[in-house]
mmCIF file of C-alpha atoms in Angstrom:
data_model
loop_
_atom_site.group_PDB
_atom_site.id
_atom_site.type_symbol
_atom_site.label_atom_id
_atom_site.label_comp_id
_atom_site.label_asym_id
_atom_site.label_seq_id
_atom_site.Cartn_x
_atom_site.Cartn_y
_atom_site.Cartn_z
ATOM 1 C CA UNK X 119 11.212 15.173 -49.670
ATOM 2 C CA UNK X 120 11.063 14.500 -45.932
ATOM 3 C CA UNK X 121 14.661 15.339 -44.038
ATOM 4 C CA UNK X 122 14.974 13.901 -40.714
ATOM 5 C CA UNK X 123 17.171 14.772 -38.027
ATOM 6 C CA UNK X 124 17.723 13.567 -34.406
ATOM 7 C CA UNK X 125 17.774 16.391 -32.237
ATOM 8 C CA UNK X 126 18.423 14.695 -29.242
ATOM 9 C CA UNK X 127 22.364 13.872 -30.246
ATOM 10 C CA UNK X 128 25.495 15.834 -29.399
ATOM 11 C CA UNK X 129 26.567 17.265 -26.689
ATOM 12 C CA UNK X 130 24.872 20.517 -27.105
ATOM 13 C CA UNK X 131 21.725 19.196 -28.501
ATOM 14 C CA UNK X 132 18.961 19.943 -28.050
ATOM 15 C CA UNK X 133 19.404 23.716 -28.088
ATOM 16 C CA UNK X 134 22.132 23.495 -30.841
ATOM 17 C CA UNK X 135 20.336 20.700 -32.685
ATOM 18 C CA UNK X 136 16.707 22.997 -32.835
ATOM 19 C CA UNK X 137 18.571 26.205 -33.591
ATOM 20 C CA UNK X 138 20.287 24.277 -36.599
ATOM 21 C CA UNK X 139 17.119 23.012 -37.724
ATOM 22 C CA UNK X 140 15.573 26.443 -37.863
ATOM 23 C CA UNK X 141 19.012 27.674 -39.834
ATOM 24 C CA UNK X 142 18.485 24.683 -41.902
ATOM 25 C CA UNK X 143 14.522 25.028 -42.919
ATOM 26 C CA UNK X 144 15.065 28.644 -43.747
ATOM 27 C CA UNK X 145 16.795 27.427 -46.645
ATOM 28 C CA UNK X 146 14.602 24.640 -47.498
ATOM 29 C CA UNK X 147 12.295 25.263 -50.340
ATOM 30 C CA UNK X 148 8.284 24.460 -50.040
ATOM 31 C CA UNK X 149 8.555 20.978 -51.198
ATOM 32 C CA UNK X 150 11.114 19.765 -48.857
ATOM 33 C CA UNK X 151 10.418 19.505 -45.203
ATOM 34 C CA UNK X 152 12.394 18.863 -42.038
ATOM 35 C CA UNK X 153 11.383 16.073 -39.478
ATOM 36 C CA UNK X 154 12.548 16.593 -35.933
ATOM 37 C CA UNK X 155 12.950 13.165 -34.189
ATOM 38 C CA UNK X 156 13.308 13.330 -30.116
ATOM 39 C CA UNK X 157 11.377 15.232 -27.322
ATOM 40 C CA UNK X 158 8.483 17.151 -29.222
ATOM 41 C CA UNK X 159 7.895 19.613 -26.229
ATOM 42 C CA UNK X 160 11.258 21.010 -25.491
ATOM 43 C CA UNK X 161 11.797 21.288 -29.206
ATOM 44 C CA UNK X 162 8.393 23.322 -29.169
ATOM 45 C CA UNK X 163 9.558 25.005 -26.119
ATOM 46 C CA UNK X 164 12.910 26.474 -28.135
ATOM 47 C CA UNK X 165 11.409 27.352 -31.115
ATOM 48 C CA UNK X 166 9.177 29.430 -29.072
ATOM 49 C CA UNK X 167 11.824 31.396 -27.792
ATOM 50 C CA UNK X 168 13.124 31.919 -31.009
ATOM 51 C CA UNK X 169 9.981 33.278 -32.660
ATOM 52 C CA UNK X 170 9.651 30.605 -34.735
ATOM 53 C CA UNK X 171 6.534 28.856 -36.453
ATOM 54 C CA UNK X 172 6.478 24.872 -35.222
ATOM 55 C CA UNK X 173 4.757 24.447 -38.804
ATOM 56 C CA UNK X 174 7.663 24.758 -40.469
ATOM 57 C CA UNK X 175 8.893 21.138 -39.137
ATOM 58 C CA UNK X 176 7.327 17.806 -38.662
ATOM 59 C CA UNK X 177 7.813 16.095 -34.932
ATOM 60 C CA UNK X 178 8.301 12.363 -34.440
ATOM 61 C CA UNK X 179 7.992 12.285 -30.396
ATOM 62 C CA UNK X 180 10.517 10.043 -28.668
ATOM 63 C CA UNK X 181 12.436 10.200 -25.135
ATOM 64 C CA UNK X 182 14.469 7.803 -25.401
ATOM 65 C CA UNK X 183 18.236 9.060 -25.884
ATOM 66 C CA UNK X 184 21.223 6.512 -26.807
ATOM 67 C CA UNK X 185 24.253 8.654 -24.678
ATOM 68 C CA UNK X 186 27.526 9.344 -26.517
ATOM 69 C CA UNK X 187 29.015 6.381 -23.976
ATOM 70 C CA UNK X 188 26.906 4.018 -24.505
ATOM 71 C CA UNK X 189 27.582 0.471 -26.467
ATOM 72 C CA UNK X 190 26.868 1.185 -29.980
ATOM 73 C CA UNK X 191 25.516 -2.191 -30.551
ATOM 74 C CA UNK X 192 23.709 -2.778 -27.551
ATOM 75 C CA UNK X 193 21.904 0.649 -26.904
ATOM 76 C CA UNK X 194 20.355 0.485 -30.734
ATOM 77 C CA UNK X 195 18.586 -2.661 -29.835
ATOM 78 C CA UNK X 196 17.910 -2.331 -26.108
ATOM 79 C CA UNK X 197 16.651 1.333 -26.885
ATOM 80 C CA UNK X 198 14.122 0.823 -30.005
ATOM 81 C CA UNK X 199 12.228 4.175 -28.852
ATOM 82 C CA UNK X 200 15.803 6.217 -28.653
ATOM 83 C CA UNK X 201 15.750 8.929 -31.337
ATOM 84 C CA UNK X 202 18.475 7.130 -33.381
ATOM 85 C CA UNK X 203 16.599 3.663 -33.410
ATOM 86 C CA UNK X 204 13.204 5.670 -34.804
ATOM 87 C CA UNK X 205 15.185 7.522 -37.395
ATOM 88 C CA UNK X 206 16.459 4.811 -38.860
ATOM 89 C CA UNK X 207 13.014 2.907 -38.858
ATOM 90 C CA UNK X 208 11.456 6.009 -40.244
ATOM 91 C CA UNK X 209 14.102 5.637 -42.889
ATOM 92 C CA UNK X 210 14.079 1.946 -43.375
ATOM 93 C CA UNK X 211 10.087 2.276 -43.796
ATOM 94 C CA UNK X 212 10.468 5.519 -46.499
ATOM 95 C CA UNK X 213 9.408 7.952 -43.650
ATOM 96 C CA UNK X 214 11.935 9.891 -44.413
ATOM 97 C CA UNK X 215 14.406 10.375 -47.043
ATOM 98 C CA UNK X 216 17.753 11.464 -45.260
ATOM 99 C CA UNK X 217 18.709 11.166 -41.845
ATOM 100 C CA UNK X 218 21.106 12.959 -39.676
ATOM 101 C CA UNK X 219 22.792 12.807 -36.286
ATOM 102 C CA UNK X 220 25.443 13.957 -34.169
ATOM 103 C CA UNK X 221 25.255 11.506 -31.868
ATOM 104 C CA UNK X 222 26.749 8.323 -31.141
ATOM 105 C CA UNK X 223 28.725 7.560 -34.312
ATOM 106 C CA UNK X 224 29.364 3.928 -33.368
ATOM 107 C CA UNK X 225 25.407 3.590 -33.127
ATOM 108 C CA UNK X 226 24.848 5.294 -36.350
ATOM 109 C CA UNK X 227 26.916 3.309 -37.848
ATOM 110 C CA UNK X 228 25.627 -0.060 -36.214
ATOM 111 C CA UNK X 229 22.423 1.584 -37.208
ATOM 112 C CA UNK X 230 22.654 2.030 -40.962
ATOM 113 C CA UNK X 231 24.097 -1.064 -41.323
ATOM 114 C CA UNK X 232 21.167 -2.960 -39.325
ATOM 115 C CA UNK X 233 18.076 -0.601 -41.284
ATOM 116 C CA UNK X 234 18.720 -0.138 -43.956
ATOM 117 C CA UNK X 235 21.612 -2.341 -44.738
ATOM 118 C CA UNK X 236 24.964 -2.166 -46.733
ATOM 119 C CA UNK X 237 24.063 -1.981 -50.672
ATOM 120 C CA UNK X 238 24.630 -5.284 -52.098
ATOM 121 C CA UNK X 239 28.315 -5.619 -53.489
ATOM 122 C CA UNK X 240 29.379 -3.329 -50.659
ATOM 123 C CA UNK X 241 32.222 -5.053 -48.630
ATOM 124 C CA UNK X 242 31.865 -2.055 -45.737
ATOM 125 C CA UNK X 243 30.722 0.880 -45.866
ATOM 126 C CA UNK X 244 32.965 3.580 -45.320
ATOM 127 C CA UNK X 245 32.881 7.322 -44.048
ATOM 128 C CA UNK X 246 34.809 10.282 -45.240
ATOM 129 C CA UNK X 247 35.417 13.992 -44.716
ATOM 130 C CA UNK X 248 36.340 16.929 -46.609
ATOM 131 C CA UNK X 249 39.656 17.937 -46.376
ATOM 132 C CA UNK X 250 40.487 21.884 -47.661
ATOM 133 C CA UNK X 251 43.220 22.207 -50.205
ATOM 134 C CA UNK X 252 45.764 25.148 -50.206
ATOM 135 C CA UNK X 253 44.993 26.080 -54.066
ATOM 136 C CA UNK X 254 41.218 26.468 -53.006
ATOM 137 C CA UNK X 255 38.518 24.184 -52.821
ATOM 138 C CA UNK X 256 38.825 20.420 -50.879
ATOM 139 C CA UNK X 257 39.110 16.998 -51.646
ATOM 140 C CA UNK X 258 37.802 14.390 -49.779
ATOM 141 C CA UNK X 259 39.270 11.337 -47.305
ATOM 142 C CA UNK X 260 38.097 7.864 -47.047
ATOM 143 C CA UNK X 261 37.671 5.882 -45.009
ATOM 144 C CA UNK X 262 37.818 8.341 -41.523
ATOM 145 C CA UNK X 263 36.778 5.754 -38.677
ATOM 146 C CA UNK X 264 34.025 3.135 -40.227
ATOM 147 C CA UNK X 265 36.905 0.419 -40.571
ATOM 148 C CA UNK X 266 39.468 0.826 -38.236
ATOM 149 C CA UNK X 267 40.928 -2.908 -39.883
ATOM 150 C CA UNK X 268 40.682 -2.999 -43.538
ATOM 151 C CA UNK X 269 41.277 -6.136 -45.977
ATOM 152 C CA UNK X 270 43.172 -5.207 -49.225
ATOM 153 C CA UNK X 271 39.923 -5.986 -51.372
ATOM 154 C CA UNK X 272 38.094 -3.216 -48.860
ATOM 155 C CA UNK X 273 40.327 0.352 -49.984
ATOM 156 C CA UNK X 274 39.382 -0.377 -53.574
ATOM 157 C CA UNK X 275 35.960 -0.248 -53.052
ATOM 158 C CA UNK X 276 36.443 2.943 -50.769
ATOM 159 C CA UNK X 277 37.765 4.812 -54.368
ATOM 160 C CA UNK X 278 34.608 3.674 -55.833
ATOM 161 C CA UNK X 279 32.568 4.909 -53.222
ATOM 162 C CA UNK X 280 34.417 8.485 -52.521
ATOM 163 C CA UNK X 281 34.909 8.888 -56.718
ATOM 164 C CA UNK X 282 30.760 8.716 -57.016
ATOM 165 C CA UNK X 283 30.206 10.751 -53.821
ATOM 166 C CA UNK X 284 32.768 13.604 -55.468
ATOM 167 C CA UNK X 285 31.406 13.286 -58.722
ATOM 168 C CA UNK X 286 27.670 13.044 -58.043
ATOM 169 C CA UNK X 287 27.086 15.086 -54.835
ATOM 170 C CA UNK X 288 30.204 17.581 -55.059
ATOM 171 C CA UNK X 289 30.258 18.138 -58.838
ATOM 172 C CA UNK X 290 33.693 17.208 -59.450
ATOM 173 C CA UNK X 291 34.609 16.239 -62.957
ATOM 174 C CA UNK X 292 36.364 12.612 -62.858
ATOM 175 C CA UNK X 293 38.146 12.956 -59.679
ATOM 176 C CA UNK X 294 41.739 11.403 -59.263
ATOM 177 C CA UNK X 295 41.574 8.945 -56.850
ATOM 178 C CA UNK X 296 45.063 8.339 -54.990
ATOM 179 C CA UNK X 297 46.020 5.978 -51.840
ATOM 180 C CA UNK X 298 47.930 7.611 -48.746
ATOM 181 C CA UNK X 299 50.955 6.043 -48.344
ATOM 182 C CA UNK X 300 54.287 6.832 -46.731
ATOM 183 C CA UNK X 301 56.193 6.998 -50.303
ATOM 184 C CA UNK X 302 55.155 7.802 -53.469
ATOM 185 C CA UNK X 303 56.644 4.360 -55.271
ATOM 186 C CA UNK X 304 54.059 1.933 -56.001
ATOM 187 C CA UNK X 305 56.540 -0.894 -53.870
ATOM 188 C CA UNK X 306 56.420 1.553 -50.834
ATOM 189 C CA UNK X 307 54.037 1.055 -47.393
ATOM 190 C CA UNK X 308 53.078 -1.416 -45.113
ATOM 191 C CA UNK X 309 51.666 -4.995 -46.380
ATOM 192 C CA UNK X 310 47.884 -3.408 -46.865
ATOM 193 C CA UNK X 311 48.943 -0.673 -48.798
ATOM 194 C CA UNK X 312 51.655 -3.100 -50.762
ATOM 195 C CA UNK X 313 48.545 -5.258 -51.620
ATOM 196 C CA UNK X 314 46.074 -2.330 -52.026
ATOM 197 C CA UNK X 315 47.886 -0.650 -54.914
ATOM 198 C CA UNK X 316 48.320 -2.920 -57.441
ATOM 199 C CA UNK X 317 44.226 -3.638 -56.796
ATOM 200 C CA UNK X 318 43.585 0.375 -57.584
ATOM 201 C CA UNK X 319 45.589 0.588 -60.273
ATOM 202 C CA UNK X 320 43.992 -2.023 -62.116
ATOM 203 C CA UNK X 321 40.412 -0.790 -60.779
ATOM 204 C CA UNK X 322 38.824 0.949 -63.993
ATOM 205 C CA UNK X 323 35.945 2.016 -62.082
ATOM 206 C CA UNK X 324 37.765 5.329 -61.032
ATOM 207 C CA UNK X 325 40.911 7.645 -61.930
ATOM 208 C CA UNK X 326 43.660 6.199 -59.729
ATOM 209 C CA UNK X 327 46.531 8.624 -60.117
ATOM 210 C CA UNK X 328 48.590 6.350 -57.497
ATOM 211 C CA UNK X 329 50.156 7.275 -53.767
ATOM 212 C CA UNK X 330 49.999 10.164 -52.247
ATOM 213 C CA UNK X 331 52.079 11.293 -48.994
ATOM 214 C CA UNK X 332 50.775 12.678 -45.719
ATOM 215 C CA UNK X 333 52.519 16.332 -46.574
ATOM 216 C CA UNK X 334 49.985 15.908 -50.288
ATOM 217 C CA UNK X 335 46.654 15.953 -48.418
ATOM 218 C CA UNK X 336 46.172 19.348 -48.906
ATOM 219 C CA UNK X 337 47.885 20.119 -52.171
ATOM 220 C CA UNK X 338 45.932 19.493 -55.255
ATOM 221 C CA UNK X 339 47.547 16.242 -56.371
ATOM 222 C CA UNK X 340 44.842 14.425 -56.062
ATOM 223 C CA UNK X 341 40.645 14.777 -55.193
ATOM 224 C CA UNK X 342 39.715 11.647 -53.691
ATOM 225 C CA UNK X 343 42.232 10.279 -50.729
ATOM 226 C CA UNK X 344 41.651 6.722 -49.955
ATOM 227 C CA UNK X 345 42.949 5.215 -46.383
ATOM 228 C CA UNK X 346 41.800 2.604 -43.657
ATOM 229 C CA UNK X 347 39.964 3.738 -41.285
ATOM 230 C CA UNK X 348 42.140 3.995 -38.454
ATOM 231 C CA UNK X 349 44.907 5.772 -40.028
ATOM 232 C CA UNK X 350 42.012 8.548 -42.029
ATOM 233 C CA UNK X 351 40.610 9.013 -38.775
ATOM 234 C CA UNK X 352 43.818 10.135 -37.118
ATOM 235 C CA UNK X 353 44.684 12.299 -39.520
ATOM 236 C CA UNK X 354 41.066 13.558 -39.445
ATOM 237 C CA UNK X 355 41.976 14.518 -36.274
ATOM 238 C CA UNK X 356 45.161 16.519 -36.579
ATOM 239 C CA UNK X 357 43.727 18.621 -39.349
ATOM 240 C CA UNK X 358 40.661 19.746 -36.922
ATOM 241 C CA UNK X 359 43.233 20.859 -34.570
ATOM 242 C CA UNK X 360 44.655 23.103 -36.870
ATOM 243 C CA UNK X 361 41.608 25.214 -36.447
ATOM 244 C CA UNK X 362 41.636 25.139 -33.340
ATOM 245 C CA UNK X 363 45.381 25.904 -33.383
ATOM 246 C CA UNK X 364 44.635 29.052 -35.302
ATOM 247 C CA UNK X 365 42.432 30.264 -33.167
ATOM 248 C CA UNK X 366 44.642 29.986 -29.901
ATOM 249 C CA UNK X 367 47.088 31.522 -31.507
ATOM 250 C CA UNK X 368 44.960 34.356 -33.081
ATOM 251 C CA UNK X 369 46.099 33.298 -36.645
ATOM 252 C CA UNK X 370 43.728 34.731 -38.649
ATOM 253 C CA UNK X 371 44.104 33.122 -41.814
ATOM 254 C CA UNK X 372 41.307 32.162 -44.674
ATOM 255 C CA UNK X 373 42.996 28.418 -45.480
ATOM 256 C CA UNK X 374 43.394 27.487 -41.546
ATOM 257 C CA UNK X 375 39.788 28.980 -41.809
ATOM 258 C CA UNK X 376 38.486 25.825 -44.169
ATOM 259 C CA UNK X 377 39.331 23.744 -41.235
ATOM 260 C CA UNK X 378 36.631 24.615 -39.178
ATOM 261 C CA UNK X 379 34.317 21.590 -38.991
ATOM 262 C CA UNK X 380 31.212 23.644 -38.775
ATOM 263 C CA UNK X 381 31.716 24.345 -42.398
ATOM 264 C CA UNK X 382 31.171 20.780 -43.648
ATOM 265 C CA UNK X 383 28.431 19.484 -41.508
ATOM 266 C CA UNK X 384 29.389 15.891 -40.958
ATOM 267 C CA UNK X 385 30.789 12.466 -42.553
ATOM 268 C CA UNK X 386 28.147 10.699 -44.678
ATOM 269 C CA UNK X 387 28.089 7.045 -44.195
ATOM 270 C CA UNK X 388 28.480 5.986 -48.255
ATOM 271 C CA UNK X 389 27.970 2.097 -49.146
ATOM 272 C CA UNK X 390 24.536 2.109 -47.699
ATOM 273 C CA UNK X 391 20.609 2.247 -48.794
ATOM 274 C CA UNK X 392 20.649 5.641 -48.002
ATOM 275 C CA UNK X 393 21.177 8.923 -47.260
ATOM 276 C CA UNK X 394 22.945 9.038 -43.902
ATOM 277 C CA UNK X 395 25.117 11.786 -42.044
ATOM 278 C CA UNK X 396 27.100 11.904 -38.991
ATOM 279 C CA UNK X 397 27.872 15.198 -37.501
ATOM 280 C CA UNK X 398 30.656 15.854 -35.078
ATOM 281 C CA UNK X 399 29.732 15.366 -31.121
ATOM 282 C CA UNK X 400 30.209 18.904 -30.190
ATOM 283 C CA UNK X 401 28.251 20.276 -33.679
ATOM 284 C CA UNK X 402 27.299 24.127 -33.511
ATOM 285 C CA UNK X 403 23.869 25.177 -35.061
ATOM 286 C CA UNK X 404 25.879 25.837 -37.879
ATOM 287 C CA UNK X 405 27.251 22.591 -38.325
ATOM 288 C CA UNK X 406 23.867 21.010 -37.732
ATOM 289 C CA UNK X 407 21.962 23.150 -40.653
ATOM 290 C CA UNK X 408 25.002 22.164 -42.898
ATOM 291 C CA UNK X 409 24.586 18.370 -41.866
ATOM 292 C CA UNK X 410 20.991 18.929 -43.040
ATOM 293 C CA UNK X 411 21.424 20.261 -46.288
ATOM 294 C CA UNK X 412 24.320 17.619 -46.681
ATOM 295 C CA UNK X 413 22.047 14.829 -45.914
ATOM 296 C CA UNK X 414 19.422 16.816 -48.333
ATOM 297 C CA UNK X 415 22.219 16.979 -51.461
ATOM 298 C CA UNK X 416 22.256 13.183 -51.130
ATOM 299 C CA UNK X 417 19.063 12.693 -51.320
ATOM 300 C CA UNK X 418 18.689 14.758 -54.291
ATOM 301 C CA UNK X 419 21.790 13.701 -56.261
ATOM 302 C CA UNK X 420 20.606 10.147 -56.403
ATOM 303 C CA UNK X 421 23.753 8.827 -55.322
ATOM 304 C CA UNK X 422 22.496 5.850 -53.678
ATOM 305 C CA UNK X 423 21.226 4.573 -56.691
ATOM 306 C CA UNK X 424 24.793 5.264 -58.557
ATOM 307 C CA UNK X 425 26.219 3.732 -55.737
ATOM 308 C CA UNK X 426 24.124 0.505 -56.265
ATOM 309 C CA UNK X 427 24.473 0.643 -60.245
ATOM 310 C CA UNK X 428 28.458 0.825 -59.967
ATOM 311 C CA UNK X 429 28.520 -2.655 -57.864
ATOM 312 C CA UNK X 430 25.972 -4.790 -59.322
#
């Protein structure tokens, strides 16, 4: 298995992106290597200071760099050399088996969609994010920026997708699949969510267990929480401040802990060909190696192809 990762994107790469790498491929076993895509000779130049061995990675040498401003769109096909656009050729041509990023989202999105494509049946692909629970453990939120305007026939399909990703890459037993709402009544919300429900409840390709509130998305109510984009990716937001929060105001406490971003990596892109993470702009070294091995427990689960059985 070949893992690739751009190590030209986020604002601290390329130091943090290498020094994730090397975090990341000391867990790796023998038969699963890591492919560094961007500038080959500062990334040799880094792991040099660290002390450590350049054979441990594969190098796919570009200079090219598509900025965290820049037009999604645009800058993928005006900069074919940039690290993201040769990633996702590399994956597109079987190069590699996973790819990761935490670069431009909007061009990793425009990306995936353009390379590898959207799995047949797929109405839009979707992104979500792990979201800690106060009894222990997390469930997940989807969709947490891919579609900031959702169709009703869209948030159905998003409980397929985040069900499958629970089930097959997290290990969760036939996870409950809710809709965020502001009421609990299946009449309650605003005109998507009035026309969403009725769709989820009579979706038997999941365990709907109905609406959920915002002050239920970290109680254990449900394990799957399914939103449009816009509204998932504000309340993305809010719960990463609460880590923050903690921290300014020296809370030292183990569930504000589980907010940390660093802990989950990055968002995989689900309702595509294949494995594909994005990590968050100012990603750590830890939250790059745990992007890695995220993007490496896709590949490995098969989801993908669970994904594609489920909507043919």
């Amino acid at each position: 298995m070949k893992i690739g990762l751009d190590i030209m994107g986020g604002d601290f790469a390329p130091k943090a992106t290498v020094l994730g790498a090397i975090e990341a491929a000391k867990l790796l076993p023998e038969s699963q290597k890591l492919v560094l895509i961007g500038d080959k000779d500062v990334a040799l130049a880094i792991l040099q200071e660290n002390n450590f061995g350049a054979e441990n990675f594969e190098f796919v040498h570009t200079t090219e760099v598509i900025g965290m401003g820049e037009h999604p769109a645009k800058a993928v096909i005006k900069k074919p050399g940039s690290s993201i656009s040769v990633g996702f050729q590399l994956l597109k041509d079987g190069g590699i088996d996973a790819f990761s990023s935490a670069g431009n989202t909007g061009a990793m999105l425009v990306g995936s969609v353009l390379s590898v494509k959207t799995i047949e049946g797929v109405l839009r692909p979707a992104m979500s994010t792990n979201v800690p629970k106060l009894t222990g453990g997390f469930g997940l939120l989807v969709d947490v920026g891919a579609n900031a305007d959702c169709k009703p026939e869209y948030l159905p399909q998003f409980g397929v997708l985040g069900s499958l990703f629970a089930e097959t890459v997290y290990h969760m037993p036939n996870p409950r699949v809710s809709l965020l709402n502001i009421g609990e009544e299946e009449e309650k919300g605003n005109a998507l969510c009035q026309a969403v429900y009725p769709l989820m409840k009579e979706n038997p390709n999941f365990n709907f267990v109905g609406n959920i509130e915002g002050r239920d998305l970290f109680s254990d109510v449900a394990d799957v929480y399914v939103t449009d984009g816009f509204t998932g990716n504000v309340a993305l937001k809010m719960a990463e401040s609460f880590y923050v929060i903690s921290l300014k105001k020296q809370i030292k406490d183990e569930f504000f802990a589980r907010f940390n971003y660093e802990q989950y990596g990055g968002s995989p892109i689900l309702g595509i060909n294949a494995p594909v993470v994005v990590g968050h702009g100012i990603s750590s070294p830890e939250a790059i190696k745990n992007m890695v091995l995220l993007s490496r427990d896709m590949a490995e689960s098969g989801l993908v192809e669970k994904i594609k059985n489920a909507f043919q």
